Short mmCIF file of C-alpha atoms and ligand atoms in Angstrom, two decimals:
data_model
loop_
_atom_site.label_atom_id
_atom_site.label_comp_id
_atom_site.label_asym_id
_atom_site.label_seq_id
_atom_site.Cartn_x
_atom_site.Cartn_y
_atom_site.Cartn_z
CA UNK A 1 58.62 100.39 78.35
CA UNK A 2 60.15 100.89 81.96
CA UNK A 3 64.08 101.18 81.53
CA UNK A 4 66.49 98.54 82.70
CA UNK A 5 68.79 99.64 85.04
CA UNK A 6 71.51 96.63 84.38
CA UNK A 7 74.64 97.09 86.63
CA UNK A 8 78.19 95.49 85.99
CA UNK A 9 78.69 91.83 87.34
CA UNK A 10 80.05 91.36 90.56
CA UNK A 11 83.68 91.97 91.44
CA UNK A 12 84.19 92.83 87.65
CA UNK A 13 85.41 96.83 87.88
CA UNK A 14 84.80 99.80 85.36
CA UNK A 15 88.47 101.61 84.82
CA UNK A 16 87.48 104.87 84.70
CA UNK A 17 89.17 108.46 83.88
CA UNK A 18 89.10 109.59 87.68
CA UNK A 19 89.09 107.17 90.45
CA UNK A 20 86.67 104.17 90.40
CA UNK A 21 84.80 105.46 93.98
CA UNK A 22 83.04 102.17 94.20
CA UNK A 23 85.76 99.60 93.67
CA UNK A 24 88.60 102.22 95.29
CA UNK A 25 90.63 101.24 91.90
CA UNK A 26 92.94 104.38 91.12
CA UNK A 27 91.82 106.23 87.76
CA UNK A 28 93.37 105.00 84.22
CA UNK A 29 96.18 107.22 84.70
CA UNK A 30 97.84 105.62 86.97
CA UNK A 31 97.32 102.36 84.89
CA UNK A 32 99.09 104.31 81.96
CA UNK A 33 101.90 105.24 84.01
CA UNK A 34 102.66 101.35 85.38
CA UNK A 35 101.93 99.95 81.66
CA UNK A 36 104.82 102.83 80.16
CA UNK A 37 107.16 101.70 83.32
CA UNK A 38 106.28 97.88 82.25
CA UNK A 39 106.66 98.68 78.75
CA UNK A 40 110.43 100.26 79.00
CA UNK A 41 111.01 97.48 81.92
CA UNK A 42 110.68 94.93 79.33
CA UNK A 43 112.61 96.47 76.48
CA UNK A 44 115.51 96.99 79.37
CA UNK A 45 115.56 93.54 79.71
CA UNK A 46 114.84 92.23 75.95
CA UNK A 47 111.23 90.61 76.75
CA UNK A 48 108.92 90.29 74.07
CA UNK A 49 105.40 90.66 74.49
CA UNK A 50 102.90 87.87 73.72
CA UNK A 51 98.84 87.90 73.47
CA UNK A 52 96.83 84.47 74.07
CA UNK A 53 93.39 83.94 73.74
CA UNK A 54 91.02 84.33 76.94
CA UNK A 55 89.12 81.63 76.32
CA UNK A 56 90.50 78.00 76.35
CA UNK A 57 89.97 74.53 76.57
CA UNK A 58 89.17 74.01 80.19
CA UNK A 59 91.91 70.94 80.43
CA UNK A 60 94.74 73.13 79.83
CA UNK A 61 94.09 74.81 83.20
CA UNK A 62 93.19 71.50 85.05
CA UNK A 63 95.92 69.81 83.60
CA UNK A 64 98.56 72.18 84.15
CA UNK A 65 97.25 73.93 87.42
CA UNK A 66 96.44 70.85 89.22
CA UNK A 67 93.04 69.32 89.76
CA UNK A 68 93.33 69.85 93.51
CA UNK A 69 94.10 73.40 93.80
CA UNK A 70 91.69 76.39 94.60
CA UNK A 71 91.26 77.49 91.28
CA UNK A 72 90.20 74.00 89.47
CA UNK A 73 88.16 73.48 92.12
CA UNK A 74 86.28 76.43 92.79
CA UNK A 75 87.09 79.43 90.73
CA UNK A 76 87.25 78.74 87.09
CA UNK A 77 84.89 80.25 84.64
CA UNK A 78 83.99 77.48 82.92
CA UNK A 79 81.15 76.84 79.95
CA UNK A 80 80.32 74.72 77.06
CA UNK A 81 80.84 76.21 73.58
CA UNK A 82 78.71 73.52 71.74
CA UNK A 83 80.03 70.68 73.21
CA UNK A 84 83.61 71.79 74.35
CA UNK A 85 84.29 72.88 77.45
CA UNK A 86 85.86 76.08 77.63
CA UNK A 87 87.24 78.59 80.65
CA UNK A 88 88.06 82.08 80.96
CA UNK A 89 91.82 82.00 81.60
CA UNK A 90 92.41 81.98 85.28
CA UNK A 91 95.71 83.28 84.92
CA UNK A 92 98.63 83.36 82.03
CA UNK A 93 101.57 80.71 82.33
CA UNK A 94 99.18 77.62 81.21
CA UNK A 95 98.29 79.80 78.20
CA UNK A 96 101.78 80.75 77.16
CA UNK A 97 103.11 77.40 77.27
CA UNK A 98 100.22 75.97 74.97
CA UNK A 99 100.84 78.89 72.77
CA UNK A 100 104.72 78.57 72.59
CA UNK A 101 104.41 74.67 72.06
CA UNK A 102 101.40 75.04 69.66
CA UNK A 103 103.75 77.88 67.65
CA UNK A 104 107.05 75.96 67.97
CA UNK A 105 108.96 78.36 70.08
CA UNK A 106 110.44 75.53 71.88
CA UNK A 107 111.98 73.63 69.01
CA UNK A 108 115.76 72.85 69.27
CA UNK A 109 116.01 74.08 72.83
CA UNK A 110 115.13 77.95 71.88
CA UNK A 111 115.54 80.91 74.13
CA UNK A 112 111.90 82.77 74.87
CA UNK A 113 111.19 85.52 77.63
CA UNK A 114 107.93 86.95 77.06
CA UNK A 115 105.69 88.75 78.65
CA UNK A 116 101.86 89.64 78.71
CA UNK A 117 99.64 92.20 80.55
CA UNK A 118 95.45 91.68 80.33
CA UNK A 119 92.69 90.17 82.04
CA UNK A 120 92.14 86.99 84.18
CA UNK A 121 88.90 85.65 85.59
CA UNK A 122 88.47 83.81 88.79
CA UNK A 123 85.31 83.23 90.77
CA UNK A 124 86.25 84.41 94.25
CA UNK A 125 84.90 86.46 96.96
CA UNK A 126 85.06 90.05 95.70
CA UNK A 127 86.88 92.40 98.57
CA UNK A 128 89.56 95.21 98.73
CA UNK A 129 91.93 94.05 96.54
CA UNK A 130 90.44 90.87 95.00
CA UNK A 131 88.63 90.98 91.81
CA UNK A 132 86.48 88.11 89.60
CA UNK A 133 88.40 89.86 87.00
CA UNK A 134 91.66 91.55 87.81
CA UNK A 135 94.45 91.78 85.30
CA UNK A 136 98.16 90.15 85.36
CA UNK A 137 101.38 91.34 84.14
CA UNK A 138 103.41 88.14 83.79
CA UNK A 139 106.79 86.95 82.47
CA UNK A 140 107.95 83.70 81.63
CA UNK A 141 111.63 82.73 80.35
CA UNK A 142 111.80 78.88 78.76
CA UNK A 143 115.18 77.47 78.17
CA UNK A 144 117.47 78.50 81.08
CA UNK A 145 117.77 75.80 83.72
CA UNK A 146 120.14 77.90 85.97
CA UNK A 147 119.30 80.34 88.90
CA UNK A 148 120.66 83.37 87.02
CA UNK A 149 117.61 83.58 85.36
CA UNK A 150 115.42 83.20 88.37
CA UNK A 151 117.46 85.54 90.23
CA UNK A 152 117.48 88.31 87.11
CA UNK A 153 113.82 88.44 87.10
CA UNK A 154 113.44 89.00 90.96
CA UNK A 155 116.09 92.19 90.89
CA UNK A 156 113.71 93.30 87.77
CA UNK A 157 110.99 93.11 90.17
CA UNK A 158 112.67 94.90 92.72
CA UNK A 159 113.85 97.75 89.80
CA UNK A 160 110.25 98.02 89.16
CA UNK A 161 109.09 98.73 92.93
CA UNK A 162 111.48 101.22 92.82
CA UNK A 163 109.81 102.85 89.33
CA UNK A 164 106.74 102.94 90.79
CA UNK A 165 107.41 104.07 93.64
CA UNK A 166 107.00 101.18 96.29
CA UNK A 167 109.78 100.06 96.52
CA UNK A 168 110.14 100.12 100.75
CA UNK A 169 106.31 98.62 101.11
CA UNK A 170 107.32 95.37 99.43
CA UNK A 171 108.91 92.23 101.10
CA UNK A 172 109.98 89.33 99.02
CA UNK A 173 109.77 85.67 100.69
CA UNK A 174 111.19 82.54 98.85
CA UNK A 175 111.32 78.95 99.24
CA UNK A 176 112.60 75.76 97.44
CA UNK A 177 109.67 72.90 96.52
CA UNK A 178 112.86 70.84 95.79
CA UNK A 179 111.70 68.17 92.82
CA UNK A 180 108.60 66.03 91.91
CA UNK A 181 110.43 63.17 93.60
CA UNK A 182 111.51 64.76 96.72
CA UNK A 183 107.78 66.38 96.80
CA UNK A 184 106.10 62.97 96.91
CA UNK A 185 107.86 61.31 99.69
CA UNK A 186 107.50 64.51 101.65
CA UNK A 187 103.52 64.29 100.33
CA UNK A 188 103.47 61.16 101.95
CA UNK A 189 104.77 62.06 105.16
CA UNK A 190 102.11 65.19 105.71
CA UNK A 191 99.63 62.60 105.01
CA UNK A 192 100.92 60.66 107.60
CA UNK A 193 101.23 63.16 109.96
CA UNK A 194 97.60 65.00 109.30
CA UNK A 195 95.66 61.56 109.34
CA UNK A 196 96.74 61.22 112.83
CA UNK A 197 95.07 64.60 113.50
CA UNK A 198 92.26 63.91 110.61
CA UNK A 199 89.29 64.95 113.06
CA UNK A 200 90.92 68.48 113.83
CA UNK A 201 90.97 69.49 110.21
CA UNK A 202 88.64 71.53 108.69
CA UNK A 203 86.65 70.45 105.55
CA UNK A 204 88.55 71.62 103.23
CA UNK A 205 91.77 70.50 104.76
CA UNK A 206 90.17 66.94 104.67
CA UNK A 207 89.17 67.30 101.51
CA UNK A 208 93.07 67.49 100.36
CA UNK A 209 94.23 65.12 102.85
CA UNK A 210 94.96 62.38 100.82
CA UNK A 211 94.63 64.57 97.00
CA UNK A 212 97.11 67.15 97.78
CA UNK A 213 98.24 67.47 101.35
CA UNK A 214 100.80 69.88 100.86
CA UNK A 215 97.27 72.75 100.31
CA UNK A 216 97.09 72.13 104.06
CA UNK A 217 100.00 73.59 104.97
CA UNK A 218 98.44 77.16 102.89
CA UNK A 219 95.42 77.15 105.35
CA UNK A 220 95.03 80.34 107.03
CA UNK A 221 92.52 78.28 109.61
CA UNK A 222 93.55 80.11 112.70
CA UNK A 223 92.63 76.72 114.74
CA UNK A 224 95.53 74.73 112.73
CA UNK A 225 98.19 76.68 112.70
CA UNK A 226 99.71 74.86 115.88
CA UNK A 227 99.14 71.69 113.49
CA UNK A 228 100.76 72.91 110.90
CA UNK A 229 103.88 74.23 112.83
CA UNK A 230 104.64 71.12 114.04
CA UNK A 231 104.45 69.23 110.60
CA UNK A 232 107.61 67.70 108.50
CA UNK A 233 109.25 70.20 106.41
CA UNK A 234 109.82 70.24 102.74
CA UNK A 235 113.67 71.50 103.37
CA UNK A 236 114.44 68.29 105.25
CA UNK A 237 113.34 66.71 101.86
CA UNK A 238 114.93 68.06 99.29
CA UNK A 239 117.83 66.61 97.44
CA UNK A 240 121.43 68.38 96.58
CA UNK A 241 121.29 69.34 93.51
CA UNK A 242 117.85 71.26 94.51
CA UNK A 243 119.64 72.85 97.37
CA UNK A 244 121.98 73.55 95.30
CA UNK A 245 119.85 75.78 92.63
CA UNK A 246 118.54 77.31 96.24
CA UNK A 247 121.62 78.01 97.41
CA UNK A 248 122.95 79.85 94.51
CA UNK A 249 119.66 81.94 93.81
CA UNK A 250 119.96 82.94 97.28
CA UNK A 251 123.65 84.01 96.75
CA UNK A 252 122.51 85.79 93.32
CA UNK A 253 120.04 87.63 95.53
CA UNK A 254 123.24 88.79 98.22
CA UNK A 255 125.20 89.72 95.08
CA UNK A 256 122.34 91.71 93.58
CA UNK A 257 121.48 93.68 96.96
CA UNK A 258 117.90 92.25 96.90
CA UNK A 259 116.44 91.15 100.77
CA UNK A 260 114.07 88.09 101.13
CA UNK A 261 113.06 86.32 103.81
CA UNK A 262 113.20 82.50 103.92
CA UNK A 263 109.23 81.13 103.98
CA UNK A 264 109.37 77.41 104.24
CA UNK A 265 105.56 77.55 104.01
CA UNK A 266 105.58 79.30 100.86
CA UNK A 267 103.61 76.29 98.42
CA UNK A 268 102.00 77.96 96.35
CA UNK A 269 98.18 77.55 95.10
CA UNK A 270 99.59 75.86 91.99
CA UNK A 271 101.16 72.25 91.16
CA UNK A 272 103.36 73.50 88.14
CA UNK A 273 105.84 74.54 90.65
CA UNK A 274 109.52 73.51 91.52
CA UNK A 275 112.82 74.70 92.60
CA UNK A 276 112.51 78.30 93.17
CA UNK A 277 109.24 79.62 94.04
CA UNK A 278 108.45 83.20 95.55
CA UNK A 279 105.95 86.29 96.92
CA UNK A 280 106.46 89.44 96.89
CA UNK A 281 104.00 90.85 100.15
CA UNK A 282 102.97 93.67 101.42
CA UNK A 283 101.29 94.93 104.89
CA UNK A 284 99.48 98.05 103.82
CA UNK A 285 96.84 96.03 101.38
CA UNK A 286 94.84 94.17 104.22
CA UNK A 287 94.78 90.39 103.58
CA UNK A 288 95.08 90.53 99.84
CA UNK A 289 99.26 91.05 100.89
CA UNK A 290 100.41 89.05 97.88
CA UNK A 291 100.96 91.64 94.84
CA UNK A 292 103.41 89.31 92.73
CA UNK A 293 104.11 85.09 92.92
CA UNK A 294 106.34 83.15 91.07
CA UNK A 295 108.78 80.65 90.30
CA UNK A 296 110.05 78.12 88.24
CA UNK A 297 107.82 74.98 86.83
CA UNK A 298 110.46 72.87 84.55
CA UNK A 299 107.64 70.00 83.81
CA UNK A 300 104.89 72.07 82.19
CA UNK A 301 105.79 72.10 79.00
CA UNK A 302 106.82 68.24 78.87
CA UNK A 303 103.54 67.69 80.70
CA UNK A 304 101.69 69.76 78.12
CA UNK A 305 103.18 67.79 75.04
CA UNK A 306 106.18 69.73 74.23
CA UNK A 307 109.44 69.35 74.38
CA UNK A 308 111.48 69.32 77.90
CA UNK A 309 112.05 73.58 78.51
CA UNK A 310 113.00 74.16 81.90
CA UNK A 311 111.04 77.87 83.13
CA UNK A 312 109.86 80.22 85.31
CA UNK A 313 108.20 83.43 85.59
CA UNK A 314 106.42 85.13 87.48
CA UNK A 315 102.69 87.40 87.50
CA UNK A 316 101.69 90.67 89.21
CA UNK A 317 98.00 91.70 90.22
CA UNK A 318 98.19 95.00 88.49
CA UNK A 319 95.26 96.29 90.90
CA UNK A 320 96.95 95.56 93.76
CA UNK A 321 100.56 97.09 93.18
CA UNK A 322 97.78 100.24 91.66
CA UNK A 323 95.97 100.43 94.85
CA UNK A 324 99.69 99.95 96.98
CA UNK A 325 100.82 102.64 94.49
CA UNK A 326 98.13 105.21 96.01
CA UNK A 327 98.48 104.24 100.00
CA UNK A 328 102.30 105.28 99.01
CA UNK A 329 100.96 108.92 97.92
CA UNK A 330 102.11 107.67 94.39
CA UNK A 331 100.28 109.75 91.43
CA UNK A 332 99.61 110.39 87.59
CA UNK A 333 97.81 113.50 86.88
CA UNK A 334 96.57 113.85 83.35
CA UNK A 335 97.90 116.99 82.67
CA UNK A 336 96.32 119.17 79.64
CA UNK A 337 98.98 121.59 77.59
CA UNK A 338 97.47 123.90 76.22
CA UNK A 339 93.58 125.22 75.82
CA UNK A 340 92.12 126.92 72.50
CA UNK A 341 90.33 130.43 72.60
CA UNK A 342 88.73 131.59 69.59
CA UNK A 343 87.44 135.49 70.10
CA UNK A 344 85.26 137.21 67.39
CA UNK A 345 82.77 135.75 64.96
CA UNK A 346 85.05 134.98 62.19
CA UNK A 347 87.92 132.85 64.08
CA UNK A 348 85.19 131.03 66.25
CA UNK A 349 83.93 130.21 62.74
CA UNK A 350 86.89 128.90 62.18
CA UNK A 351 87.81 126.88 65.60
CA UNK A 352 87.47 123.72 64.72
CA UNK A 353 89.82 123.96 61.50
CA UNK A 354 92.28 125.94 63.76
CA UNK A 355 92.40 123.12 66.17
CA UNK A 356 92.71 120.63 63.55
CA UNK A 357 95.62 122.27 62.26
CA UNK A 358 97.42 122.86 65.41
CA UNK A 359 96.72 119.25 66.44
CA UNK A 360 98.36 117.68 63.18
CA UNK A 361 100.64 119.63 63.62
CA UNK A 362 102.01 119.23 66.95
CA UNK A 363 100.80 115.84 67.31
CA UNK A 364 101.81 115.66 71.54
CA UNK A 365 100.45 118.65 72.49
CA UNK A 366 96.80 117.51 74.65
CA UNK A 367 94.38 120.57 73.34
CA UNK A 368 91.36 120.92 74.73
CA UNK A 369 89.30 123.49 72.81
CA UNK A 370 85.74 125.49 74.12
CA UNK A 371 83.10 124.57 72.21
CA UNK A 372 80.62 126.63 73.93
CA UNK A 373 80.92 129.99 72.63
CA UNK A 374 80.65 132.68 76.06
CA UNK A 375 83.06 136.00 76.17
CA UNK A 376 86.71 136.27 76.09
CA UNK A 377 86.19 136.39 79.87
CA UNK A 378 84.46 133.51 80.43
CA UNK A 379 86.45 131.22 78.10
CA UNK A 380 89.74 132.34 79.92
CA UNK A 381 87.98 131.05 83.46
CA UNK A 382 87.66 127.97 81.54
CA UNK A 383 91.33 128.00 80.15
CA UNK A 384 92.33 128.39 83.92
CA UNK A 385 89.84 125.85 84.89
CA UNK A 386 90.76 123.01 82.64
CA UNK A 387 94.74 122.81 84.29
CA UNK A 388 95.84 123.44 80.85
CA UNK A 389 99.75 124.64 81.00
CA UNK A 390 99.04 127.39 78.51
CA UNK A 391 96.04 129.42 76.64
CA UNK A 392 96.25 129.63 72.96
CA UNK A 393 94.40 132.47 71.67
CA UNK A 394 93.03 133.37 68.45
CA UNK A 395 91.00 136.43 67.98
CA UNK A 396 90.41 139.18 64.31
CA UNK A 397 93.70 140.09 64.46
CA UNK A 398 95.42 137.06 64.96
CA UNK A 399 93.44 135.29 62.14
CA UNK A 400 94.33 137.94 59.90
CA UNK A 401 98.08 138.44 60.36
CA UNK A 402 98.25 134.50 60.41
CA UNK A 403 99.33 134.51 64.14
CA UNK A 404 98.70 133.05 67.41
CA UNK A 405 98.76 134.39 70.50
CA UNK A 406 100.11 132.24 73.55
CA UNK A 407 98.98 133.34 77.42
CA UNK A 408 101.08 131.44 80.20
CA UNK A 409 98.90 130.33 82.63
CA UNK A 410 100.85 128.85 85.05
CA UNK A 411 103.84 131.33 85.35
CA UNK A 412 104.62 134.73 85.82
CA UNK A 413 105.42 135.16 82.11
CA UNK A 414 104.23 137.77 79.45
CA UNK A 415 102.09 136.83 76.87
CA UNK A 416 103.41 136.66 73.18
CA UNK A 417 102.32 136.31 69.61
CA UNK A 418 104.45 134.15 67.49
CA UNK A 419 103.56 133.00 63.51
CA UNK A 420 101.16 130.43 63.13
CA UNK A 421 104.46 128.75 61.23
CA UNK A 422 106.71 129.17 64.52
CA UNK A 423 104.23 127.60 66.43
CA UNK A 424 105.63 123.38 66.35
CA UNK A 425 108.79 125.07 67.41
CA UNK A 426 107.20 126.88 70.31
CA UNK A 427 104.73 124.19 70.88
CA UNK A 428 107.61 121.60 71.69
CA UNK A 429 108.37 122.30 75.18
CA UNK A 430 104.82 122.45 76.57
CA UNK A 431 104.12 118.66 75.75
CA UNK A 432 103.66 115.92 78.08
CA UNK A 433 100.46 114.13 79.03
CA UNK A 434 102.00 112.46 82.08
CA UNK A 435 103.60 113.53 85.33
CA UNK A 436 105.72 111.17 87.25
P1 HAM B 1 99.02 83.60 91.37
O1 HAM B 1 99.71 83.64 92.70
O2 HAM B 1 97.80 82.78 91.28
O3 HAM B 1 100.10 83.11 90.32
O4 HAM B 1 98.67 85.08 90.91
C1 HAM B 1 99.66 86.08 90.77
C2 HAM B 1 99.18 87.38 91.35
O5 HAM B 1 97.93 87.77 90.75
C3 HAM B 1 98.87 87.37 92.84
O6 HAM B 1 100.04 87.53 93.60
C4 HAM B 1 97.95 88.57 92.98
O7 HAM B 1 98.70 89.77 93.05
C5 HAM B 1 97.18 88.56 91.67
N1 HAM B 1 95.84 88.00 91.86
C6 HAM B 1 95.50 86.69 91.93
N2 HAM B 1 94.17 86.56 92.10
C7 HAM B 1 93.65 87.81 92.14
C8 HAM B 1 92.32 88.35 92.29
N3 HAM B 1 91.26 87.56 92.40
N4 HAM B 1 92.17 89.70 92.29
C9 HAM B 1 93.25 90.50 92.16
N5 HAM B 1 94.50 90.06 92.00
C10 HAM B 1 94.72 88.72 91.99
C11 HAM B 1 99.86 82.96 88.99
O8 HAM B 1 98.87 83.33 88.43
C12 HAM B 1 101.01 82.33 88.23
N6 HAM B 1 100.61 82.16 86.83
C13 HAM B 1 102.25 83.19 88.34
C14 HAM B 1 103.41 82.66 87.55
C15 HAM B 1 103.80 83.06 86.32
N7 HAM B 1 104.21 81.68 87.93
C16 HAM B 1 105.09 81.45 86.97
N8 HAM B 1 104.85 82.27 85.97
#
């Protein structure tokens, strides 16, 4: 039969050990050393990690993301199983509010900040950067109504630039969307305004004209931007006690040493939003600049059925802050400790059990072993090859005398034989699968 050469679905990427040449995505390294940093980031803070489904029913997304937004419209995944209609989660907050109401975690006004890390799926136009499936590391805190909170998880953010090392190629902008109140009036007014100017728009823009107005003002349409710089703006809008929130965050941000730039076009591709909302851009990624977006949303929950929970939270595009991590020189080399040489019949007879041995015991020590055979000679070349820090050798005498015999091959240091017994002890400082 002639074979099937079947090749992965488009703008879906293969992680692979070395770098991913076709999508540019750096190798799974590098995605090992930002899921440790996340990992400690999280305990720092006292965020606990949740895991939703990636399938689910497709009105949880349109109900909480907004039937007029990008993603309903255009990008969801979306299938019947029998006759439900499920989608491939387009991103993480819709989930983890379903799951927190559907588990109780908001009963009796409780305290959550969680956090997740895995897969989304949206149906966009693959490019540098942009991905049908790309995967999120999001946070969301339910229960704290004041701008400590919001202003907390944007220094965390900023902490974690700084882990990994790109720190000065990140900008954060912010805005206030003000309330659902404030939001409508001000809806009503773009409509106003755009209807006069209804034949200039684009089709998409007139598509939202009268659904969800406030999309215009996101259009990257070179020919409106004149439009759109002359349209009402949401500050003029908002009411005090929003400004107020604003006003404090902002503050927060002074007091925490954290720069942002005011963006009073900043609205967001979703309608959960309020209050505080933010980006966190960059200039060295091309036009996918956004690696991180935010904010609070202090209806979802409500909307979704559960109790009032004011929240917010926030997602990055681990592929993007990857790929900003290598344009900043940023790397994770696997690194090997030690390589296994087994010279003469009767200890290459015996490799395998050696390694096994000197893996249990020294359970972070990466061994790589030859399984080849070939001279002393030869299997030192490959020692040297592999990047391993150290040879450990093994030959008659060695298997005899129950030793070992350890060659440094990365410093100007003599080799020695130690007991098989010593060798945890020895072993110790030569582990270490990361650099960084
Ligand atoms: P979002 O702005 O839709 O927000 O996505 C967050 C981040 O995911 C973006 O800034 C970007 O880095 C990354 N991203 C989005 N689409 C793609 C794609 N096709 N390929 C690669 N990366 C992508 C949310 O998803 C909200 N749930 C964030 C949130 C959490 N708000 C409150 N809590």
């Amino acid at each position: 039969m002639k074979a099937l050469k079947v090749q992965a679905t488009k703008g879906m990427a293969d992680i692979l050990p070395d770098s991913a040449e076709k999508h540019k995505l750096p190798a799974i390294s590098l995605w090992h050393f930002l899921e440790k940093i996340v990992r400690e980031l999280m305990a720092n803070y006292v965020y606990e990690e949740i895991r939703f489904p990636i399938l689910e029913n497709t009105a949880l997304f349109t109900r909480s993301l907004g039937e007029v937004t990008d993603i309903v419209e255009k990008e969801m995944y979306t299938f019947l199983d029998g006759n439900v209609s499920v989608t491939l989660r387009p991103e993480g907050t819709a989930s983890c509010v379903r799951a927190c109401i559907e588990n109780g975690l908001l009963r009796n006004q409780q305290l959550q900040r969680l956090w997740y890390l895995g897969p989304m799926f949206r149906h966009e136009q693959p490019q540098y950067g942009r991905y049908r499936q790309f995967y999120q590391f999001g946070v969301e805190a339910f229960g704290l109504s004041g701008p400590e909170i919001d202003a907390e998880q944007i220094v965390m953010l900023a902490n974690l630039w700084n882990k990994l090392g790109i720190g000065a190629a990140t900008t954060l902008e912010v805005n206030n969307l003000g309330c659902q109140q404030a939001r409508a009036i001000f809806k009503q007014d773009l409509i106003k305004y755009f209807a006069k100017y209804k034949d200039q728009l684009d089709e998409d823009c007139n598509k939202r004209l009268y659904k969800n107005p406030l999309r215009i003002l996101d259009s990257k349409n070179p020919k409106l931007q004149e439009l759109i710089a002359n349209a009402p703006v949401l500050t003029n809008y908002l009411k005090d006690e929003d400004k107020q929130h604003f006003d404090k965050f902002l503050a927060k941000l002074v007091d925490l040493q954290v720069p942002y730039r005011i963006n009073n076009r900043l609205i967001r591709g979703l309608d959960y939003y309020n209050r505080t909302v933010y980006e966190w851009v960059t200039d060295k990624l091309g036009a996918q600049a956004a690696i991180c977006a935010g904010g609070r949303y202090d209806s979802l929950a409500e909307q979704l059925g559960g109790p009032n929970t004011p929240a917010v939270g926030f997602a990055m595009g681990v592929e993007r802050v990857l790929l900003l991590m290598q344009t900043q020189g940023v790397v994770a080399k696997k690194k090997l400790d030690g390589y296994l040489i087994c010279a003469g019949d009767a200890a290459v007879e015996r490799s395998l059990v050696l390694a096994a041995k000197i893996r249990s015991l020294c359970p972070n020590f990466a061994l790589a072993m030859n399984y080849e055979g070939g001279s002393f000679k030869s299997q030192f070349k490959k020692a040297d090859k592999s990047g391993a820090k150290i040879a450990l050798v093994i030959g008659d005498d060695e298997l005899v005398n129950n030793t070992i015999t350890i060659k440094f091959l990365r410093e100007e240091q003599a080799q020695k034989t130690i007991l098989f017994t010593q060798l945890q002890q020895i072993l110790g400082g030569y582990c270490g699968n990361l650099s960084n």
